[in-house]
Each structure stands twice: as structure tokens, then as C-alpha cells.
């Protein structure tokens, strides 16, 4: 029963929320229920049966005909004077609403509450209980109660809106949903400084006081009101009514970050498995499993209290979850930081799992790209719900990265162009700094993601390479993260060919590796030999440049300082890791030099041994006596050599004209 001050509208009494009428068509002591049937407690036997579902009402025609236009039309248009039964299965509100309407027709007092007013209002409209039949009929009285009592109360507006879930489309057509949504939005956007608050705890069993009476219910006038006091109360609504409330709140001018926070709170309550560690879960907030039925999840805080009921919320099926996700995507404020990137990625994960409309998924991916630098590795590890062989959705991360780069380019191109030069220069510098920092964070995130997914044996080299090369080179100042990802991929894919390994290693720049990474790469047997050589060469160049720059700097500061002092200062100013790396490299160089000298000495020894063995072989193979033919042939050869030598000496002394003379003809026939 509504406990508030007595209100009078047009001379019609609403004493304490008890709806009465001054004209009684039939004296009765009330209704009696016997099983699934209702009977009027009167001496006059009933002559009319109304069937609504499984429930029947044994009534009289006259009280119903005097106040219901639909009953008049049904009875008189049927052309059956003896009509004694009618079925009203489509009556909004069901048997409960018809019971109250029938009691009103008999002049029995009816308690109007926030839980039954919407059903009774729709039933009165269905039964056509208008002022044409009787002044002060049910439509007028329920409408007045809604306008002057319910809409002035925060709690009752929410409960009425929640009760409209089973009254579609009647509640929509009668503007009950719209009026309650606007009432809730107005109260949520009101200045909380002028409102007094009641403590959270077990809610009262009676209806809450009116909105104006809450100003005096605070235990402390100086108690600070939390800006999110209304989150839990509006989260008990069904998704379509929640969307109506949030839309109305947007129109009222609520801050976008508060709207986004309320959306995240609603998702945590209605989407099972959506929250992660540290977030509010449905079991912790207000739901049907709470023993006290409280609609508040705040432990000792200050905010409005709305009592939940036993069917709030029920487990949400996949179809309902898909509708919730699609609705939440459509009402997220367009501002960049209205919701967290982690929330968007978790929403995207569920959207892919539940096969949400592709257009909404694309819109959600663009929203993630706007604040991709805020993502974490755990949020990016989204399983692949398609026919892909990979464990994680690599293509999704690739699309998110593309949206991020497009958004960065749009921000750069949309910089102000009509500002003074100094202001524009400062703005461009700040914008470039922010974009650079964002790209560096995204680069570290992508490197960590590649390291994690590279362990998947089904991940193709092309996908790995495309994702690694998606960011520009300026996004990475150090390629250690890429090196870890490459090494992890090589470890998980040992069957790669030499060409594939070289292609994989092209994604990183050896000159951007740190000393520790270079030392690890120099000893890494999985890397191609060419990459190891590049790493060693780049490290040697960096060490030489560092030594040269340091020496030049010290020479400029103190020209007369001895070289030993410069060397000592250089070593003291060099990081420990750099000194250890240089010492190890120097030790390796000395070892290689020693091995090279040893190899040279062994080579000389082998060469001397070979020459001595050749001489011994020649002595053994030389014949003791030469034959006549062999001796004659040797003499002839000797004479030929001497002749040619003499001719050459003579020709060099003769004039040029004689030098052109042809040489003597050689013997054509051999000596026989």
C-alpha cells in the first residue's frame, strides 16, 4: 500500500494509495479464491464467467457492463442474450490485473503500488474503462496515480519501468516507458548537492517516499554523494528499457565518462563471464540471489535503494546475450575515453563468440583502434572462433592495428591550420609527441603479442611477418622485443628452411638490438649465419662509435689530460654490462688470433714435410742409365735452345729493318 500524504485530483480520493469508488453496483464482502477460480462473496449467484488462461472468474454482468466498454461491445455484438462466458487470454497484465479491475468494478478497495500500477493501467485501457461510461473510471484514476505519485519517486519509477517488461506493446503505446525513462533521467542528472540520502542496507518493505521527500532523509547534510549512485538501480532494467534510460540521460547532458561507466556496470551484471579479476560480478551486486533482496552493491555507501525481486536477474541465454551486446555497442558514447579499452576488447571477444552483426563488430573494432595503446596483452589474446587453424585470432589484431594507424593519421591531418605559427608549432610538436608515445606503446604490445602467439605451430610465417611489419620503423627504438618473438618462432618451428629463416629475421633491425640481445644472438644457433655476422658487425660499429665519441668529448674538455686518464675515465663512465660485453668480445678475439697463429704454424710444417717428401720421391724415381734414344733427344733439345738464344742476342743488336726479317725455316722432318 502506498504510504504518502493524501492526494485529491478533481474531487476523487486517493487516500493512502487505496483506490475506491463511491458507487457500488453490488454489495459484496470481497473475492474468494478456490483453486484456480475466483468467486464474489455475495448471496446473488454469478451469471458471467471470464476465463483468462488457467484462471476463471465467476462474476456478474452488471458491474462489468457499467464500467467496461469492451464488455458492452462483446456482449451486445455477440447477438446472444444468454452469453455467459468469455475468454480474455490477450488481456495485458494477466489474471492479476483483471482481478484488481474486477474489484474496482464491484467497488472494492484496491491498493495501488509501483508493482501493479502499470499492469492495471494497461488492463483498464484494454477493457476500455473510460470516462464516457462513468466519471472517475479506472483509466483516469490509474493515469493520475502514475503522473502524480509514481513519476515523482525515483524508486517507483524504476519499479514501474521494470514491471513494463511483460506489457509490450501496451506500455509503449500508453507512453509509460517513455515517461518513466525521462523521469529517471531527470533525477539521475539532477544536482546531488541539494538531495539528502539514505544509507545503504536492507531496503524497507514499503514503497519509497516521493522524490521531494528524500531531501530530508539523509543522516548527514555534509555527506558527499557518489557520482555513480544510480548505476546499480538502473542496471536491474531489461536491456531495451536500459537503452531508453541511457538515451534520455544523454539528452539531459550527463558526462560521457559516467554514461560509459554505467554501461560497463550493466555489462558486468548481465553478461556472465564478462568481468575479470577485481571487477564487480553479478553475485556481488544486486540480483535475485541476494538474501536481503537489496538492489545495492555498495557496502556502506550512500545511494538510492531499489528492492530487487526474486526473478532479477535470471541466467541470460546466448540469444539474449547477443541482443545485450548489440544494444550496448549502439549506446556507447562516441568520445574516446568514455569506456576503457579493456572493456571494449572483452566486449569484442564476446561479440565474435556470439556471432554479433558484422556491422556492429566493425564499429567496435574501430572504437578499439581509437585507444589501442591502452590495451593489455591479456585482452588481446582473443581465441579464434572461425575456421582458422591458429589458436588466437591473428587477423583481428591485424585489423585493430590498422584501425589504430588510420586513426593516428586522421588526428595528424585534422590538426588546426588557422592558428598563429607559434601556437600551431607548439600544437604540432605536442601532437607528434603524443602520437610517438602511443606508437611506441603499441609496438611493445605487438611485440609481446607476437612472442606469445609465436608458440603456435599453426601460425604461418606470412601472418607473423605481416603483423611484425605493420608498424612503421619509427615506432620502435629498440628491437629486442621483435628479437624475442623471432627467437620464439624459430624455437617453435624447427623445420624452417634457410630461406624462411632469413625471411623471418628481416623483420628486425640488427642495429637496434641492445648489447644483451646481441650477445644472445651471437650464440644463438637457430639464427642464420648471415644474421649472426650482421649482429656482430653492428655491435662492433656501435662500440667503436661509442669509444670514438667518448674520446672526442673528453679530448675537447681536457686537451692536456694524459691518454691513460682518458681511458680510465672512459671505463668508469661505461655501463657495467657494456664493459662485460667488451671484455668477453676481446677475449674471444684474442682466442681467435691464437688459433689462427697455430693454424699458420701447422701449415708451414706440413709444407716443409711435403717438399722433403717430394725430393725423396724424385731421387727414387730417377733412372740409373739413360738409353741412346733418350740421350740423343736431350742433346737435340739442348742445341735448339742454344740456337734460339744466339739468334735472340743477334737480333737485338741488328737494325730495325733486319729485325723484321723472317726467322730461318725449321726442320719439317724429324730426325730418324
XYZ file of C-alpha atoms in Angstrom:
672
model
C 0.000 0.000 0.000
C 1.302 3.440 -0.925
C 2.201 5.357 2.211
C 2.198 9.030 1.385
C 0.111 12.041 2.029
C -3.486 12.025 0.769
C -3.888 13.444 -2.716
C -7.098 14.636 -4.308
C -7.500 15.053 -8.020
C -10.754 16.569 -9.213
C -12.604 15.542 -6.070
C -11.614 11.851 -6.445
C -9.982 10.340 -3.372
C -6.633 8.508 -3.351
C -6.452 8.043 0.378
C -3.113 6.339 1.144
C -2.982 4.756 -2.273
C -6.252 2.865 -1.756
C -8.408 3.165 -4.869
C -12.136 3.261 -4.071
C -15.368 4.294 -5.773
C -18.442 5.882 -4.245
C -20.899 3.936 -6.428
C -21.272 0.284 -5.607
C -23.185 -1.670 -8.151
C -23.413 -4.724 -5.892
C -22.789 -5.127 -2.190
C -20.099 -7.698 -1.545
C -17.604 -8.614 1.109
C -14.799 -9.323 -1.370
C -13.438 -12.073 -3.613
C -12.722 -15.660 -2.655
C -10.283 -17.956 -4.413
C -10.913 -21.672 -4.700
C -8.134 -23.381 -6.559
C -7.859 -21.673 -9.960
C -11.246 -19.938 -9.684
C -12.367 -16.648 -8.131
C -15.849 -16.103 -6.661
C -17.614 -12.977 -5.452
C -18.647 -13.237 -1.792
C -22.338 -12.359 -2.234
C -25.711 -14.005 -1.960
C -26.576 -13.379 -5.609
C -25.365 -16.203 -7.832
C -22.911 -15.300 -10.611
C -24.133 -15.205 -14.189
C -20.950 -14.468 -16.122
C -17.670 -16.417 -16.411
C -14.436 -14.722 -17.521
C -11.606 -17.110 -18.466
C -8.003 -15.798 -18.534
C -5.532 -18.591 -19.119
C -5.993 -21.221 -16.445
C -7.771 -18.836 -14.070
C -11.547 -18.307 -14.145
C -13.658 -15.550 -12.562
C -17.290 -16.204 -11.567
C -18.756 -12.668 -11.827
C -21.926 -10.714 -12.603
C -22.668 -8.896 -15.841
C -23.971 -5.618 -14.474
C -20.856 -4.389 -12.567
C -18.679 -5.163 -15.607
C -21.011 -3.623 -18.157
C -21.311 -0.404 -16.131
C -17.578 0.343 -16.346
C -16.117 -1.635 -19.268
C -16.733 -0.604 -22.828
C -15.163 -3.786 -24.159
C -17.580 -5.936 -22.146
C -20.523 -3.939 -23.523
C -19.360 -4.402 -27.067
C -18.559 -8.102 -26.733
C -21.877 -8.959 -25.090
C -24.169 -6.843 -27.270
C -22.372 -7.537 -30.535
C -22.492 -11.270 -29.980
C -26.299 -11.257 -30.509
C -26.529 -13.845 -27.780
C -28.599 -12.586 -24.872
C -27.727 -15.657 -22.872
C -23.947 -15.235 -23.293
C -22.446 -16.376 -20.023
C -18.778 -16.998 -20.798
C -15.950 -15.002 -22.381
C -12.219 -15.630 -22.816
C -9.699 -12.765 -22.432
C -6.355 -14.519 -22.915
C -4.768 -11.439 -24.524
C -5.543 -9.097 -21.624
C -2.331 -7.250 -20.588
C -1.330 -7.899 -17.005
C -2.975 -11.310 -16.921
C -5.238 -12.593 -14.143
C -3.612 -10.331 -11.530
C -4.540 -7.136 -13.375
C -8.062 -8.371 -14.160
C -8.633 -9.249 -10.507
C -7.894 -5.654 -9.495
C -10.069 -4.276 -12.314
C -12.945 -6.555 -11.319
C -12.648 -5.483 -7.702
C -12.810 -1.861 -8.816
C -15.996 -2.625 -10.761
C -17.543 -4.081 -7.617
C -16.462 -1.073 -5.516
C -13.857 -2.996 -3.507
C -10.840 -1.001 -2.302
C -7.730 -1.620 -4.440
C -4.165 -0.988 -3.233
C -2.172 0.817 -5.909
C 1.576 0.150 -5.781
C 4.508 0.586 -8.095
C 4.440 -3.107 -8.944
C 0.794 -3.323 -10.052
C 0.006 0.128 -11.440
C 1.402 -0.474 -14.935
C -0.487 -3.737 -15.401
C -3.691 -2.202 -14.072
C -3.320 0.814 -16.332
C -2.896 -1.401 -19.412
C -5.792 -3.638 -18.356
C -8.025 -0.584 -17.924
C -7.119 0.527 -21.441
C -7.814 -2.950 -22.789
C -11.195 -3.090 -21.038
C -11.983 0.481 -22.244
C -12.857 1.742 -18.766
C -13.192 5.377 -19.873
C -14.938 8.443 -18.526
C -17.738 8.012 -21.079
C -19.179 5.181 -19.025
C -18.667 6.633 -15.564
C -16.887 9.632 -14.120
C -13.761 8.668 -12.237
C -13.315 5.394 -14.086
C -10.223 3.213 -13.822
C -8.248 4.764 -16.699
C -8.481 8.225 -15.163
C -7.507 7.074 -11.686
C -4.559 4.894 -12.733
C -3.281 7.642 -15.035
C -3.459 10.175 -12.212
C -1.598 7.823 -9.875
C 1.144 7.357 -12.449
C 1.540 11.058 -13.138
C 1.348 12.472 -9.619
C 2.736 9.673 -7.450
C 4.928 7.252 -9.374
C 6.816 9.723 -11.563
C 7.739 11.827 -8.530
C 9.560 8.870 -6.942
C 12.956 7.580 -8.082
C 12.423 4.070 -6.817
C 8.850 3.704 -8.030
C 9.749 4.988 -11.491
C 12.313 2.204 -11.797
C 9.981 -0.462 -10.456
C 7.184 0.611 -12.795
C 9.587 0.586 -15.734
C 10.745 -2.879 -14.757
C 7.160 -4.108 -14.488
C 6.551 -2.969 -18.082
C 8.727 -5.799 -19.385
C 5.696 -8.099 -19.763
C 3.315 -5.441 -21.030
C 4.568 -4.743 -24.518
C 3.291 -3.125 -26.662
C 0.639 -1.673 -24.356
C 3.134 0.055 -22.050
C 4.879 1.607 -25.061
C 1.657 2.805 -26.654
C 0.454 4.329 -23.400
C 3.785 6.214 -23.001
C 4.502 4.566 -19.642
C 8.023 3.533 -20.687
C 8.852 6.955 -22.121
C 7.590 8.883 -19.094
C 9.357 6.639 -16.594
C 12.616 6.783 -18.593
C 12.554 10.571 -18.708
C 11.712 10.757 -15.006
C 14.680 8.529 -14.153
C 16.958 10.517 -16.455
C 15.920 13.819 -14.903
C 16.586 12.568 -11.386
C 19.924 10.980 -12.336
C 21.111 14.255 -13.884
C 19.844 16.447 -11.031
C 22.357 18.278 -8.856
C 23.042 15.845 -5.991
C 24.162 18.614 -3.630
C 20.572 19.537 -2.866
C 19.482 15.976 -2.180
C 19.591 14.164 1.147
C 20.477 10.497 1.001
C 19.584 7.400 2.963
C 22.133 4.799 3.982
C 22.533 1.601 2.066
C 21.300 -1.512 3.802
C 18.216 -3.697 3.915
C 15.588 -1.807 1.936
C 12.236 -1.036 3.516
C 9.360 -3.344 2.600
C 7.099 -0.417 1.824
C 7.364 1.822 -1.191
C 9.908 4.569 -1.050
C 8.862 8.159 -0.366
C 8.459 10.671 -3.128
C 11.439 12.357 -4.729
C 10.758 15.612 -2.892
C 10.666 13.851 0.461
C 14.154 12.371 0.025
C 15.732 15.735 0.717
C 15.235 15.264 4.460
C 16.209 11.594 4.750
C 19.990 11.956 4.926
C 21.806 11.145 8.166
C 24.368 13.787 7.357
C 23.924 17.027 5.488
C 27.596 17.148 4.554
C 27.703 13.574 3.228
C 29.289 13.564 -0.215
C 27.159 11.957 -2.871
C 28.978 9.496 -5.170
C 28.505 10.358 -8.849
C 27.711 6.733 -9.688
C 24.890 6.347 -7.160
C 22.351 5.470 -9.854
C 24.321 2.693 -11.608
C 23.042 -0.258 -9.616
C 19.430 0.870 -9.660
C 19.159 1.263 -13.427
C 21.087 -1.974 -14.010
C 18.101 -4.069 -12.877
C 16.216 -2.995 -16.006
C 15.868 -5.081 -19.118
C 18.242 -4.102 -21.902
C 15.666 -2.302 -24.069
C 14.490 -0.195 -21.122
C 18.086 0.409 -20.039
C 18.812 1.733 -23.524
C 15.803 4.074 -23.255
C 17.047 5.413 -19.906
C 20.631 5.915 -21.129
C 19.372 7.649 -24.268
C 17.289 10.010 -22.151
C 20.259 10.650 -19.854
C 22.394 11.552 -22.884
C 19.790 14.100 -23.953
C 19.873 15.628 -20.468
C 23.621 16.271 -20.803
C 25.185 13.704 -18.485
C 29.002 13.463 -18.652
C 30.098 10.836 -21.173
C 32.501 9.108 -18.779
C 29.648 8.475 -16.318
C 27.472 7.086 -19.086
C 30.295 4.796 -20.147
C 30.832 3.640 -16.562
C 27.141 2.789 -16.219
C 27.314 0.742 -19.419
C 30.316 -1.179 -18.092
C 28.462 -1.799 -14.814
C 25.457 -3.141 -16.695
C 27.625 -5.469 -18.808
C 29.346 -6.819 -15.696
C 25.930 -7.607 -14.213
C 24.170 -9.232 -17.158
C 26.933 -10.909 -19.195
C 28.249 -13.982 -17.339
C 31.977 -14.482 -17.598
C 32.439 -10.934 -18.860
C 34.260 -9.499 -15.854
C 37.845 -10.196 -14.958
C 39.584 -10.243 -11.614
C 38.739 -7.259 -9.458
C 35.548 -6.274 -11.273
C 32.036 -6.444 -9.893
C 30.395 -9.773 -10.637
C 26.680 -10.406 -10.696
C 26.907 -12.419 -7.498
C 28.465 -9.469 -5.692
C 25.919 -6.919 -6.871
C 22.176 -6.724 -6.634
C 20.395 -9.718 -8.070
C 17.943 -12.403 -7.218
C 20.416 -14.431 -5.198
C 20.893 -11.727 -2.593
C 19.474 -12.852 0.706
C 18.300 -9.414 1.658
C 16.890 -8.542 -1.730
C 18.876 -5.335 -1.829
C 19.347 -3.508 -5.091
C 22.671 -2.078 -3.966
C 26.173 -3.434 -4.243
C 27.737 -0.628 -2.213
C 28.940 -1.721 1.209
C 28.001 1.128 3.497
C 27.960 3.836 0.844
C 25.228 6.323 0.156
C 22.850 5.946 -2.767
C 19.237 5.339 -3.640
C 17.828 1.913 -2.812
C 15.639 -0.120 -5.112
C 14.487 -3.504 -3.839
C 15.077 -6.352 -6.218
C 12.736 -9.275 -6.628
C 13.127 -12.987 -6.926
C 13.391 -13.049 -10.709
C 16.153 -10.455 -11.149
C 18.339 -11.294 -12.937
C 17.868 -14.737 -14.409
C 20.560 -16.604 -16.363
C 20.859 -14.976 -19.761
C 20.688 -17.189 -22.835
C 23.006 -16.797 -25.817
C 20.343 -15.048 -27.887
C 19.676 -12.541 -25.116
C 23.397 -12.021 -24.595
C 23.795 -11.203 -28.279
C 20.965 -8.666 -28.041
C 22.550 -7.122 -24.934
C 25.930 -6.786 -26.644
C 24.436 -5.264 -29.778
C 22.434 -2.782 -27.704
C 25.423 -1.782 -25.571
C 27.574 -1.205 -28.659
C 24.913 1.103 -30.081
C 24.736 3.366 -26.985
C 28.452 3.701 -26.132
C 29.283 7.439 -26.209
C 31.400 8.416 -29.212
C 34.083 10.107 -27.096
C 37.446 8.345 -27.000
C 37.766 7.591 -23.286
C 34.113 7.044 -22.431
C 34.836 3.359 -21.742
C 38.118 1.537 -21.192
C 39.922 -0.289 -23.971
C 39.900 -3.431 -21.843
C 36.091 -3.295 -21.716
C 35.880 -2.855 -25.484
C 38.154 -5.826 -26.114
C 36.197 -8.073 -23.758
C 33.011 -6.951 -25.473
C 34.636 -7.703 -28.828
C 35.636 -11.161 -27.630
C 32.025 -11.987 -26.710
C 30.719 -10.369 -29.902
C 32.852 -12.699 -32.023
C 31.870 -15.698 -29.935
C 28.123 -14.975 -30.170
C 28.162 -14.018 -33.879
C 27.034 -10.414 -33.450
C 26.064 -8.441 -36.557
C 29.215 -7.742 -38.658
C 28.482 -4.015 -38.926
C 28.437 -3.660 -35.136
C 31.612 -5.736 -34.809
C 33.359 -3.444 -37.293
C 32.176 -0.399 -35.357
C 33.503 -1.940 -32.156
C 36.870 -2.673 -33.807
C 37.132 0.984 -34.827
C 36.418 2.019 -31.233
C 39.217 -0.257 -30.029
C 41.562 1.242 -32.618
C 40.896 4.717 -31.204
C 42.501 3.753 -27.872
C 44.559 0.710 -28.836
C 47.563 1.974 -26.888
C 45.614 1.342 -23.648
C 45.194 -2.388 -24.320
C 46.953 -5.155 -22.419
C 48.345 -8.457 -23.638
C 45.729 -10.498 -21.749
C 42.918 -8.623 -23.510
C 44.455 -9.175 -26.947
C 44.702 -12.952 -26.610
C 41.288 -13.495 -28.182
C 40.625 -17.090 -29.276
C 39.795 -17.739 -32.891
C 36.111 -18.633 -33.256
C 36.316 -19.092 -37.032
C 37.635 -21.954 -39.160
C 41.201 -20.686 -38.788
C 43.798 -23.223 -37.655
C 45.517 -20.799 -35.323
C 44.714 -20.760 -31.657
C 44.354 -16.973 -31.467
C 42.620 -14.550 -33.810
C 45.647 -13.018 -35.522
C 43.574 -11.360 -38.239
C 41.530 -9.496 -35.630
C 44.643 -7.981 -34.052
C 45.860 -7.055 -37.514
C 42.604 -5.176 -38.180
C 42.784 -3.427 -34.802
C 46.310 -2.287 -35.604
C 45.184 -0.951 -38.984
C 42.349 0.998 -37.354
C 44.851 2.441 -34.880
C 47.180 3.622 -37.648
C 44.273 5.117 -39.597
C 43.094 6.971 -36.504
C 46.602 8.296 -35.858
C 46.815 9.554 -39.434
C 43.407 11.227 -39.144
C 44.456 13.009 -35.950
C 47.577 14.308 -37.653
C 45.667 15.512 -40.727
C 42.977 17.193 -38.594
C 45.412 19.428 -36.690
C 44.411 23.131 -36.631
C 45.604 25.053 -39.666
C 44.482 28.622 -38.974
C 46.292 29.186 -35.709
C 49.258 31.532 -35.299
C 52.554 29.985 -36.275
C 53.872 29.686 -32.728
C 50.693 28.093 -31.381
C 50.425 25.775 -34.336
C 54.071 24.786 -33.982
C 53.595 24.006 -30.299
C 50.416 22.036 -31.009
C 52.091 20.025 -33.772
C 55.046 19.240 -31.525
C 52.786 18.064 -28.717
C 50.663 16.055 -31.151
C 53.732 14.380 -32.621
C 54.966 13.559 -29.134
C 51.658 12.007 -28.137
C 51.433 10.023 -31.368
C 55.018 8.836 -30.976
C 54.414 7.693 -27.409
C 51.230 5.910 -28.436
C 53.003 4.127 -31.288
C 55.838 3.065 -29.002
C 53.359 1.582 -26.511
C 51.553 -0.210 -29.315
C 54.868 -1.507 -30.665
C 55.751 -3.006 -27.286
C 52.279 -4.512 -27.080
C 52.543 -6.037 -30.565
C 55.996 -7.463 -29.789
C 54.660 -9.115 -26.640
C 51.684 -10.442 -28.578
C 53.957 -11.889 -31.274
C 56.107 -13.576 -28.641
C 53.016 -15.175 -27.137
C 51.350 -16.373 -30.347
C 54.618 -17.494 -31.980
C 54.444 -20.677 -29.890
C 51.503 -21.782 -32.034
C 52.837 -24.291 -34.555
C 49.999 -23.469 -36.957
C 50.951 -19.800 -37.207
C 52.189 -19.136 -40.713
C 55.329 -17.185 -41.412
C 53.401 -14.732 -43.591
C 50.964 -13.757 -40.815
C 53.835 -13.320 -38.372
C 55.770 -11.167 -40.815
C 52.778 -9.010 -41.816
C 51.887 -8.247 -38.204
C 55.503 -7.550 -37.257
C 55.974 -5.129 -40.174
C 52.611 -3.353 -39.804
C 54.046 -0.556 -37.669
C 56.489 1.965 -39.151
C 60.168 1.707 -38.264
C 59.979 4.879 -36.174
C 57.638 3.148 -33.710
C 60.499 1.026 -32.327
C 63.650 2.478 -30.861
C 64.819 -0.985 -29.781
C 64.085 -4.291 -31.497
C 64.717 -6.548 -28.517
C 61.012 -7.402 -28.348
C 60.995 -8.405 -32.002
C 64.121 -10.476 -31.473
C 62.436 -12.377 -28.632
C 59.419 -13.012 -30.869
C 61.632 -14.196 -33.748
C 63.630 -16.476 -31.479
C 60.418 -17.902 -30.009
C 59.042 -18.550 -33.506
C 62.269 -20.292 -34.558
C 62.152 -22.441 -31.447
C 58.528 -23.480 -32.115
C 59.143 -24.093 -35.855
C 62.428 -26.029 -36.111
C 61.680 -27.295 -39.638
C 62.011 -23.896 -41.336
C 64.315 -23.780 -44.309
C 67.323 -21.487 -44.515
C 65.464 -19.155 -46.856
C 62.473 -18.960 -44.482
C 64.721 -18.238 -41.528
C 66.402 -15.402 -43.399
C 62.998 -14.045 -44.399
C 61.818 -14.203 -40.796
C 64.867 -12.367 -39.482
C 64.324 -9.474 -41.902
C 61.548 -8.135 -39.680
C 64.110 -6.907 -37.128
C 66.924 -4.399 -37.460
C 70.210 -5.704 -36.076
C 71.397 -2.162 -35.431
C 68.518 -1.620 -32.947
C 69.414 -4.548 -30.713
C 70.804 -3.932 -27.239
C 74.109 -5.368 -26.052
C 72.419 -8.180 -24.170
C 70.361 -9.106 -27.215
C 73.471 -9.018 -29.427
C 75.360 -11.298 -27.047
C 72.451 -13.745 -27.058
C 72.131 -13.562 -30.851
C 75.869 -14.203 -31.346
C 75.490 -17.542 -29.558
C 72.064 -18.430 -30.986
C 72.384 -21.488 -33.204
C 68.853 -21.072 -34.560
C 69.706 -17.821 -36.366
C 71.143 -17.871 -39.892
C 74.910 -17.308 -40.093
C 74.434 -14.106 -42.078
C 72.278 -12.601 -39.317
C 74.900 -13.518 -36.698
C 77.560 -11.765 -38.765
C 75.367 -8.668 -39.100
C 74.761 -8.624 -35.372
C 78.479 -8.843 -34.590
C 79.343 -6.204 -37.167
C 76.686 -3.772 -35.970
C 77.783 -4.279 -32.374
C 81.400 -3.626 -33.301
C 80.394 -0.449 -35.130
C 78.377 0.746 -32.129
C 81.248 0.036 -29.755
C 83.706 1.847 -31.995
C 81.412 4.844 -32.355
C 80.810 4.968 -28.632
C 84.533 4.848 -27.878
C 85.293 7.455 -30.534
C 82.563 9.822 -29.368
C 83.603 9.479 -25.762
C 87.258 10.027 -26.623
C 86.491 13.130 -28.683
C 84.304 14.532 -25.942
C 86.956 14.010 -23.291
C 89.652 15.428 -25.563
C 87.586 18.547 -26.101
C 87.022 19.019 -22.389
C 90.673 18.437 -21.403
C 93.234 18.568 -24.192
C 96.238 18.062 -21.930
C 94.879 15.154 -19.950
C 97.004 12.012 -20.460
C 95.647 9.177 -22.545
C 95.691 6.827 -19.556
C 93.426 9.185 -17.676
C 91.038 9.360 -20.642
C 90.962 5.580 -20.805
C 90.292 5.357 -17.096
C 87.502 7.940 -17.310
C 86.001 6.149 -20.287
C 85.934 2.836 -18.440
C 84.429 4.425 -15.343
C 81.680 6.068 -17.382
C 80.886 2.936 -19.343
C 77.982 0.831 -18.043
C 78.887 -2.453 -16.405
C 77.021 -4.505 -18.985
C 78.937 -2.680 -21.758
C 82.289 -3.393 -20.060
C 81.430 -7.050 -19.576
C 80.365 -7.377 -23.190
C 83.530 -5.686 -24.435
C 85.727 -7.861 -22.207
C 84.033 -11.008 -23.470
C 84.386 -9.855 -27.087
C 88.062 -9.002 -26.562
C 88.695 -12.393 -25.025
C 87.064 -14.094 -27.999
C 89.187 -12.028 -30.415
C 92.427 -12.995 -28.633
C 91.392 -16.644 -28.688
C 90.721 -16.485 -32.436
C 94.101 -14.813 -33.044
C 95.894 -17.525 -31.099
C 94.096 -20.261 -33.000
C 94.940 -18.554 -36.305
C 98.661 -18.436 -35.472
C 98.580 -22.092 -34.504
C 96.978 -22.981 -37.814
C 99.627 -20.989 -39.733
C 102.469 -22.771 -37.918
C 100.965 -26.162 -38.651
C 100.567 -25.182 -42.283
C 104.264 -24.279 -42.616
C 105.308 -27.540 -41.031
C 103.144 -29.516 -43.401
C 104.540 -27.585 -46.372
C 108.167 -28.374 -45.375
C 107.319 -32.024 -44.913
C 105.705 -32.111 -48.328
C 108.770 -30.590 -50.038
C 111.138 -33.057 -48.419
C 108.934 -35.964 -49.410
C 108.862 -34.655 -52.996
C 112.670 -34.571 -53.168
C 112.941 -38.106 -51.889
C 110.365 -39.242 -54.428
C 112.327 -37.621 -57.275
C 115.531 -39.426 -56.254
C 113.828 -42.763 -56.120
C 112.033 -42.304 -59.420
C 115.236 -41.122 -61.388
C 116.554 -43.910 -63.831
C 120.209 -45.131 -63.392
C 121.186 -45.299 -67.193
C 119.609 -43.378 -69.961
C 119.026 -45.060 -73.356
C 120.674 -43.859 -76.616
C 117.383 -42.527 -77.914
C 116.811 -40.512 -74.737
C 120.341 -39.096 -74.727
C 120.113 -38.120 -78.405
C 116.788 -36.403 -77.894
C 118.163 -34.419 -74.938
C 121.192 -33.277 -76.972
C 118.952 -32.101 -79.799
C 116.785 -30.161 -77.412
C 119.831 -28.548 -75.886
C 121.203 -27.495 -79.305
C 117.803 -25.984 -80.219
C 117.699 -23.912 -77.079
C 121.235 -22.591 -77.664
C 120.429 -21.654 -81.284
C 117.339 -19.742 -80.301
C 119.243 -17.913 -77.591
C 122.007 -16.845 -80.026
C 119.509 -15.647 -82.575
C 117.792 -13.591 -79.955
C 121.034 -11.906 -78.947
C 121.992 -11.147 -82.529
C 118.555 -9.848 -83.375
C 118.634 -7.410 -80.522
C 121.843 -5.856 -81.960
C 120.692 -5.574 -85.594
C 118.864 -2.557 -87.039
C 115.085 -2.485 -87.114
C 114.963 -3.294 -90.807
C 116.883 -6.501 -90.305
C 114.803 -7.426 -87.248
C 111.750 -7.704 -89.439
C 113.384 -10.500 -91.432
C 111.773 -13.847 -91.025
C 113.398 -16.454 -88.864
C 115.046 -19.463 -90.568
C 112.713 -22.247 -91.581
C 112.512 -25.056 -89.100
C 113.116 -28.669 -89.924
C 109.924 -30.211 -91.155
C 111.039 -33.793 -90.839
C 112.082 -35.332 -87.584
C 115.456 -36.938 -87.170
C 115.190 -40.577 -87.848
